[in-house]
Coordinates of C-alpha atoms and ligand atoms in Angstrom, one line a residue:
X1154 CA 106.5 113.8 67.3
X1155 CA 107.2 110.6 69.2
X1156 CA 109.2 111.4 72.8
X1157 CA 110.9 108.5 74.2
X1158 CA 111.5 109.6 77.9
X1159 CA 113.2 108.1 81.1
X1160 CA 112.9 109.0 84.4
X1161 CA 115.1 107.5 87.3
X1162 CA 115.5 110.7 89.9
X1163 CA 115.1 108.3 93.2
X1164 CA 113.1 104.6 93.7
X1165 CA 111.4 103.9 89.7
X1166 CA 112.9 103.3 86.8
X1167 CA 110.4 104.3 84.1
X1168 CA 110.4 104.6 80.4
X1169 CA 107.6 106.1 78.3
X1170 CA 106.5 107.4 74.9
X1171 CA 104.5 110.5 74.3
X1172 CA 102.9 112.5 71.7
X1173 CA 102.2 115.8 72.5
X1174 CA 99.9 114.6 75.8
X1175 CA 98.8 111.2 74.1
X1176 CA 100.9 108.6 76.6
X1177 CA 101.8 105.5 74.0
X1178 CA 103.1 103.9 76.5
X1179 CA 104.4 103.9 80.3
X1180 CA 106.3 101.4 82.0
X1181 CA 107.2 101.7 85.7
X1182 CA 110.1 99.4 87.0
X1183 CA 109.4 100.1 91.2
X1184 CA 111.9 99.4 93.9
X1185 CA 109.5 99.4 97.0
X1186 CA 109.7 95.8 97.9
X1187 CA 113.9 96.6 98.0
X1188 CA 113.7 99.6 99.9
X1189 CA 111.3 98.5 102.3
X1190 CA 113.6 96.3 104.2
X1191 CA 115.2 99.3 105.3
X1192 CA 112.0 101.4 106.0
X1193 CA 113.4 104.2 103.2
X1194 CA 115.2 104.1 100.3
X1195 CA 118.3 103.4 99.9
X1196 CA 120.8 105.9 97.5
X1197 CA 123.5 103.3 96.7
X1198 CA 120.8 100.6 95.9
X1199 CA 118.3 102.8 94.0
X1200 CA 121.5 103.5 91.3
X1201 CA 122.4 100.4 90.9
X1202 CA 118.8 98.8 90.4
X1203 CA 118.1 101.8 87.6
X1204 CA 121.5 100.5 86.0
X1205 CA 120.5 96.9 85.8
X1206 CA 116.7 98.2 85.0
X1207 CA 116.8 100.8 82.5
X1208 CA 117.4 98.7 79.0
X1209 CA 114.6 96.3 79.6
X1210 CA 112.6 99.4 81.0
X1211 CA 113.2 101.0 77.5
X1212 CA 113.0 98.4 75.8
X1213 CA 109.7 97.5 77.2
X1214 CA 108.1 101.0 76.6
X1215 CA 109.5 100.6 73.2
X1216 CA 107.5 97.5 72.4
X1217 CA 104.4 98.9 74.0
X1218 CA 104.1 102.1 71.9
X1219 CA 104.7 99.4 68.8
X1220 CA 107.9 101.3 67.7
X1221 CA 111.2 101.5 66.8
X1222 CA 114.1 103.7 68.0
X1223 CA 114.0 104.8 64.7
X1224 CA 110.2 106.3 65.1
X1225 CA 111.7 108.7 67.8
X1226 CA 112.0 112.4 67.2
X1227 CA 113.9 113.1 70.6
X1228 CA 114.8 111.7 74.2
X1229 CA 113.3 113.3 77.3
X1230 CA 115.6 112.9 80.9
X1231 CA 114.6 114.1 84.4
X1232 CA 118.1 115.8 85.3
X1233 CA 117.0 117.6 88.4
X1234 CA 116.3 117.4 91.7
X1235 CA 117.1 114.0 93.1
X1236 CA 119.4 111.3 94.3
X1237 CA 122.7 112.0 92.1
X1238 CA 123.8 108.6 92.3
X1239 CA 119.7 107.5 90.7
X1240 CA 119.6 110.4 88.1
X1241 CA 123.5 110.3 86.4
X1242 CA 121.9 106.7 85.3
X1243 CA 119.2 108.4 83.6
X1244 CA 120.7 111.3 82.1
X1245 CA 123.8 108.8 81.0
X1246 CA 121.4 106.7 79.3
X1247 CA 119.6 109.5 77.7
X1248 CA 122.8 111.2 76.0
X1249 CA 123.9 108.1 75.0
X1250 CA 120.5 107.2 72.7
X1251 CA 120.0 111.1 71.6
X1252 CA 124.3 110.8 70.6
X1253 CA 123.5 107.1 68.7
X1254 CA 120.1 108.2 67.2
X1255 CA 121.1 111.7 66.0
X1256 CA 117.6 113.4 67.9
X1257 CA 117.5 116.1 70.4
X1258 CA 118.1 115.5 74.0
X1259 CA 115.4 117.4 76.5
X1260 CA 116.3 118.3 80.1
X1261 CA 113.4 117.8 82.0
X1262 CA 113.1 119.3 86.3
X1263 CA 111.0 116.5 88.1
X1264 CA 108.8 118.9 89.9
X1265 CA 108.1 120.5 86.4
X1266 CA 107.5 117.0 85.3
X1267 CA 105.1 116.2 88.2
X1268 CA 102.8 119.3 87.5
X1269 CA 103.0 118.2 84.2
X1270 CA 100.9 114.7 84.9
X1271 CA 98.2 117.1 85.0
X1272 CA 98.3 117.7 81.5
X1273 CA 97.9 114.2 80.8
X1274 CA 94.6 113.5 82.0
X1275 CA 92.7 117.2 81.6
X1276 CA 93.0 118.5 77.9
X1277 CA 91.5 121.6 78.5
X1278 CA 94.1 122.8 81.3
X1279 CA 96.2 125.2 80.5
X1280 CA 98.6 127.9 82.7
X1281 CA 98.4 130.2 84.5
X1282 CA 97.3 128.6 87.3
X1283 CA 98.6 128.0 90.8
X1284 CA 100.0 124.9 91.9
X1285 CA 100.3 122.7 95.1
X1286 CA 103.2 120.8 94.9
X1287 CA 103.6 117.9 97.3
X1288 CA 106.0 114.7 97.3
X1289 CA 108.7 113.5 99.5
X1290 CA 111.3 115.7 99.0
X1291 CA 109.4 118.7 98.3
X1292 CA 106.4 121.0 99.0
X1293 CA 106.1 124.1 97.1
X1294 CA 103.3 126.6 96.4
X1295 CA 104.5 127.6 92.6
X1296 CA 102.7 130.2 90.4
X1297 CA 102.6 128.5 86.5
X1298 CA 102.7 131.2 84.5
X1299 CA 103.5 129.4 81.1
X1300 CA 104.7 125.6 80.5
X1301 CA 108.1 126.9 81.4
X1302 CA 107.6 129.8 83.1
X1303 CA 107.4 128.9 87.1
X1304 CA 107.3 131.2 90.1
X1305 CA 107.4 130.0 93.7
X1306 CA 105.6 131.7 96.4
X1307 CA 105.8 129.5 99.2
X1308 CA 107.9 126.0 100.7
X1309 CA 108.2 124.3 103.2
X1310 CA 110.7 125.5 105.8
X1311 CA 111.9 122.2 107.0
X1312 CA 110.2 118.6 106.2
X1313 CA 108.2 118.3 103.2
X1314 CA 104.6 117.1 103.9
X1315 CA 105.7 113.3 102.4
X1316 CA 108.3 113.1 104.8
X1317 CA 106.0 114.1 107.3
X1318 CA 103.9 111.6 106.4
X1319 CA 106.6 108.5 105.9
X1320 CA 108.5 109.8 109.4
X1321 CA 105.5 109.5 111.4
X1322 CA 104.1 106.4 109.4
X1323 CA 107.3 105.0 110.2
X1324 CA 106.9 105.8 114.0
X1325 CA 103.9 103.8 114.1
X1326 CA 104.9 100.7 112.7
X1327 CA 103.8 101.1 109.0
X1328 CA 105.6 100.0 106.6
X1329 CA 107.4 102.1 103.6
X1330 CA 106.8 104.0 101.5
X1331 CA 104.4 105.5 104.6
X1332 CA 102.3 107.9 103.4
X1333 CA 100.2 105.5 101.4
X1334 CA 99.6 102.6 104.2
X1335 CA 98.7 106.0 106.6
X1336 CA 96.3 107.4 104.5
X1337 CA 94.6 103.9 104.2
X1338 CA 94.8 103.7 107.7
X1339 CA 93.6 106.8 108.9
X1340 CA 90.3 106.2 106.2
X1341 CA 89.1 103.9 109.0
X1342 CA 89.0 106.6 112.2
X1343 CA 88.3 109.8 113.2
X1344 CA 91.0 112.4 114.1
X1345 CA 90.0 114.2 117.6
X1346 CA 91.5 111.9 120.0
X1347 CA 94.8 112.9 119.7
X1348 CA 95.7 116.6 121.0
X1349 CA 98.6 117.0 117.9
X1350 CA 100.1 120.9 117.4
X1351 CA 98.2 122.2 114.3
X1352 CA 101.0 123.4 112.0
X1353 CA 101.5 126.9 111.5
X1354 CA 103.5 129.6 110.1
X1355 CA 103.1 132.9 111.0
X1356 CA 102.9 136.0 109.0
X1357 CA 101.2 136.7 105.1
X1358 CA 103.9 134.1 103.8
X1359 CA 102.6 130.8 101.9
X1360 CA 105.6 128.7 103.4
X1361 CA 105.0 126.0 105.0
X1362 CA 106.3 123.7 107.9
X1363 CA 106.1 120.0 109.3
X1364 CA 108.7 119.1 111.4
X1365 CA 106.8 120.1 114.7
X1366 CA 104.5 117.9 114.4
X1367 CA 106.2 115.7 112.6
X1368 CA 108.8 115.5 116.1
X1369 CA 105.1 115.7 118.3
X1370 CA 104.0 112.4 117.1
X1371 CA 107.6 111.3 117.4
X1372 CA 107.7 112.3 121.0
X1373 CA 103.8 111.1 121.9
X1374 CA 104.7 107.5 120.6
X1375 CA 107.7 107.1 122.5
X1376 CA 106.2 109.1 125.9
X1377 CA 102.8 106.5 125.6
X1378 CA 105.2 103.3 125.3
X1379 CA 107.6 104.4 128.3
X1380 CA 104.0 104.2 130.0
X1381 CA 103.5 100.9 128.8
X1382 CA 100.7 102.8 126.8
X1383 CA 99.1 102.0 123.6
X1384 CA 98.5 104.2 120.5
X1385 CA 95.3 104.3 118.5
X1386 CA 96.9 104.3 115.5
X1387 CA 94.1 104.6 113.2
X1388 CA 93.2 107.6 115.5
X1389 CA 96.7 108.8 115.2
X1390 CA 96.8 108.5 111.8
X1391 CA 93.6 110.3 110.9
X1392 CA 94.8 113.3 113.3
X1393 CA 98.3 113.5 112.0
X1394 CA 96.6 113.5 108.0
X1395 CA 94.4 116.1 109.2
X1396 CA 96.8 118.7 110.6
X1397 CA 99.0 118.1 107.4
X1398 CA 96.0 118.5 105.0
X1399 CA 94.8 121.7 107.3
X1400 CA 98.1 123.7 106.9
X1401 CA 98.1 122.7 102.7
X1402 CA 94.5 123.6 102.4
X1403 CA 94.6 126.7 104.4
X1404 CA 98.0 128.4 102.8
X1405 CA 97.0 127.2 99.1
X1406 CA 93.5 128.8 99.2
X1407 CA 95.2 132.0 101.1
X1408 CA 97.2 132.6 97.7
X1409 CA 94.4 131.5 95.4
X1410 CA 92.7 134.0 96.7
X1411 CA 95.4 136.8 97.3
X1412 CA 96.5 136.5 93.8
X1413 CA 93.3 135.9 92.1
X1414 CA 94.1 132.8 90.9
X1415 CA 90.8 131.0 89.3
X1416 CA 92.4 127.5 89.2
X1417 CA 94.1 125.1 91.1
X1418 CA 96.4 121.9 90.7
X1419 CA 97.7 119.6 93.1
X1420 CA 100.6 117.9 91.9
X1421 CA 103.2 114.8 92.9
X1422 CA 103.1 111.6 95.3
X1423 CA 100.8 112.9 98.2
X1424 CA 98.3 114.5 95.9
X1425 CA 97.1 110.9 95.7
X1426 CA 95.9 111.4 99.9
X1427 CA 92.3 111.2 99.6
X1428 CA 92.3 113.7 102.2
X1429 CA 93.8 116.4 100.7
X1430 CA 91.5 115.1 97.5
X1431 CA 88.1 114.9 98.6
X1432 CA 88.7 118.4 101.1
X1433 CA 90.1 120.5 98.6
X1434 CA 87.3 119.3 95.7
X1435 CA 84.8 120.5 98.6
X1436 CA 87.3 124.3 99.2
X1437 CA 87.5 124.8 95.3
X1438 CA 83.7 124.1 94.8
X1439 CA 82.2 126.7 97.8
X1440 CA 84.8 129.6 96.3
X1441 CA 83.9 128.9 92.3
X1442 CA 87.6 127.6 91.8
X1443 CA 88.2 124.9 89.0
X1444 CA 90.6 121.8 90.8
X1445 CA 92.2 119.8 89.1
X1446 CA 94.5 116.8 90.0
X1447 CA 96.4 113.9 88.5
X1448 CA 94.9 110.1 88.1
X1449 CA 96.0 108.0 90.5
X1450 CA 98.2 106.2 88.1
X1451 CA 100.4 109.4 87.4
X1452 CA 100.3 111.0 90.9
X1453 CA 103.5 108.9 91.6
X1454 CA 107.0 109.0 89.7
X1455 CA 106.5 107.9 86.3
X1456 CA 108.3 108.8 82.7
X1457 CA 104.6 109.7 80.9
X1458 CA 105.0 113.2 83.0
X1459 CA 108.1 114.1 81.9
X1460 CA 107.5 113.1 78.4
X1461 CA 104.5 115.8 78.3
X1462 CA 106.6 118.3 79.9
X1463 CA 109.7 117.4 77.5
X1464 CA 107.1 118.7 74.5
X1465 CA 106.7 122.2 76.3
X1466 CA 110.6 122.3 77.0
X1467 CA 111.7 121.8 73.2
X1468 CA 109.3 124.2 71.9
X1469 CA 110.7 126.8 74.3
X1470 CA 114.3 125.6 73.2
X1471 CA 115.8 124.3 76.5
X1472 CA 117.5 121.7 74.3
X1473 CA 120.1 119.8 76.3
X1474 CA 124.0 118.2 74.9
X1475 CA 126.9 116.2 75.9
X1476 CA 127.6 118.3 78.6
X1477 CA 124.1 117.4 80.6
X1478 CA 124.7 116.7 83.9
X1479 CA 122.7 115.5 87.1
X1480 CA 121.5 118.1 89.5
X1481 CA 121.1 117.1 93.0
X1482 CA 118.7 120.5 94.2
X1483 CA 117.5 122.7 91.6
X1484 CA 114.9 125.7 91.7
X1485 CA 111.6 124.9 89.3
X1486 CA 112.5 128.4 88.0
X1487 CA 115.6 127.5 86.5
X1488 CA 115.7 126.7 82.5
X1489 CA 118.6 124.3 81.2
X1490 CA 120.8 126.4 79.6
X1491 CA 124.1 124.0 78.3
X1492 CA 127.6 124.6 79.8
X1493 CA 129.1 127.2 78.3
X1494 CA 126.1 129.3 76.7
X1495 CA 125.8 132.6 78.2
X1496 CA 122.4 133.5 76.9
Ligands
LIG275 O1 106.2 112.3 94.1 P1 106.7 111.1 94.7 O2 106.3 109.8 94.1 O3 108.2 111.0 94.8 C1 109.0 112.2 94.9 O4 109.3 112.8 93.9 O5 109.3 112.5 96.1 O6 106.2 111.2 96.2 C2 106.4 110.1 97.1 C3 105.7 110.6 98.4 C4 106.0 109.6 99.6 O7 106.4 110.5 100.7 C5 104.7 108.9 99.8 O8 104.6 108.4 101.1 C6 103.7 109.9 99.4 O9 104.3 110.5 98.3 N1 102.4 109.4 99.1 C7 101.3 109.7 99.9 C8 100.2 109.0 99.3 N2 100.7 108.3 98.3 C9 102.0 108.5 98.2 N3 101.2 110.5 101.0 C10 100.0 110.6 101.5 N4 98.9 109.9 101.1 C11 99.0 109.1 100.0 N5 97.9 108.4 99.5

């Protein structure tokens, strides 16, 4: 069953084709270079990019996989969370091929989508397991009890840990999208020069906060130049990587182990920090847990993940209509149900 799916929740416009969690093709249409000027992205820009984007995109992932529309058996959408503006292109789009081909439209949450790279790239991994979730609008510590069965235990109280990263990135004079050029950065010193808060919320809770340090950094860059000081920013960069990797390490092995989890997945953009990476391999491996984490290539938004997930969706029946619409903020744990049905 061939799954055409598009995905256009905030700076890529992407197209893909999946069977089951074969990827026949994946093409990735990114707006960085755009954005950048403006050291974030930009929500009227983003829409209007996806609309001038999204046929060729399609088009594109079309020829790749070496079919026709008329090879499809359905149309997979990311409808939730995002920027509204970036996802009504998507979902627009969508209805309009599942209306003109006749085939089943699938409702797919990003975050669900974003766990789901996983599946791509390790065969053998199947729920439950429990899930760090971390991208720039989001950090959440999810239970995955089934494909689409999701239960959250812990978030972030304020600032995700992407934003953390991009804010402070940002701060120091790298350029966006942050969190990447920091993490490069920060490869190339060690992090004890810097006295940084560590991050921490108190109590048995898995939730998570970054905005303290986040404004800490904020404050030390801007205290050091009214000195006519200068920042290490390697040194800066490694500290401020380390305290956000700390607090994600510390509250995702907490619940591991409270809730006898035997597996862990990291999931979305900043499960590409190396960090995080190479220190939770090293956790996982001294408590006997089994890690897993996506490729590089589909730790970032891409249309391949929410093809996969779309599979899992349509054999559970969350089968979406004419009435789909965007949704700005949605819980993982919410399954589309169309307007009107009251089951
Ligand atoms: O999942 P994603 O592509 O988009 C959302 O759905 O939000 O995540 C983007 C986030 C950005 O904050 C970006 O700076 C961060 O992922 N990111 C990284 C790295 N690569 C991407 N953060 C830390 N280290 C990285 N290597």
């Amino acid at each position: 069953m061939k799954i055409l799916s598009i995905e256009s929740s905030c700076d890529e416009t992407a197209a893909a084709v999946v069977e089951g969690r074969t990827v026949l093709s994946n093409i990735v249409a990114t707006q960085i270079a755009e954005h950048r000027i403006y050291g974030g992205v930009v929500p009227e820009i983003a829409s209007r990019r996806h609309t001038e984007a999204i046929s060729a995109v399609t088009e594109e992932a079309l020829k790749e996989a070496g079919i026709g529309y008329k090879d499809l058996s359905a149309i997979a959408v990311t409808y939730a969370p995002g920027l509204i503006g970036a996802l009504l292109v998507g979902v627009n789009f969508a209805k309009g091929l599942s209306l003109a081909l006749d085939i089943p439209l699938i409702p797919v949450h990003h975050l669900r989508g974003h766990i789901a790279a996983n599946y791509l790239a390790h065969p053998d991994l199947e729920p439950p397991f429990l899930c760090l979730t971390v991208s720039g609008g989001n950090t959440l510590l999810t239970e995955v009890n089934g494909y689409t069965d999701f239960t959250v235990i812990g978030q972030t109280r304020d600032d995700a840990a992407g934003e953390c990263f991009d804010k402070t990135a940002r701060a120091l004079g790298l350029s966006y999208p942050g969190g990447v050029m920091l993490d490069q950065i920060a490869t190339t010193a060690d992090p004890v020069a810097y006295p940084l808060p560590r991050p921490h919320v108190d109590g048995g809770t898995y939730d998570f906060s970054f905005s303290g340090l986040k404004t800490a950094v904020i404050n030390l860059i801007h205290r050091t130049a009214q000195k006519n000081g200068e920042i290490d920013v390697p040194v800066l960069a490694a500290t401020v990587r380390q305290r956000v990797c700390d607090l994600l390490i510390e509250k995702t092995l907490a619940a591991a182990e409270d809730r006898g989890h035997d597996t862990v997945v990291l999931a979305g953009g900043v499960s590409a920090n190396s960090e995080l990476r190479s220190r939770m391999s090293a956790e996982c491996q001294q408590r006997g847990l089994k890690l897993y984490y996506p490729p590089l290539c589909y730790c970032g938004d891409n249309a391949a993940m929410i093809g996969v997930q779309a599979s899992y969706e349509m054999a559970a029946g969350h089968l979406g209509d004419v009435s789909l619409n965007a949704v700005a903020t949605l819980p993982i744990e919410t399954n589309y149900l169309p307007e009107g049905s009251n089951s």
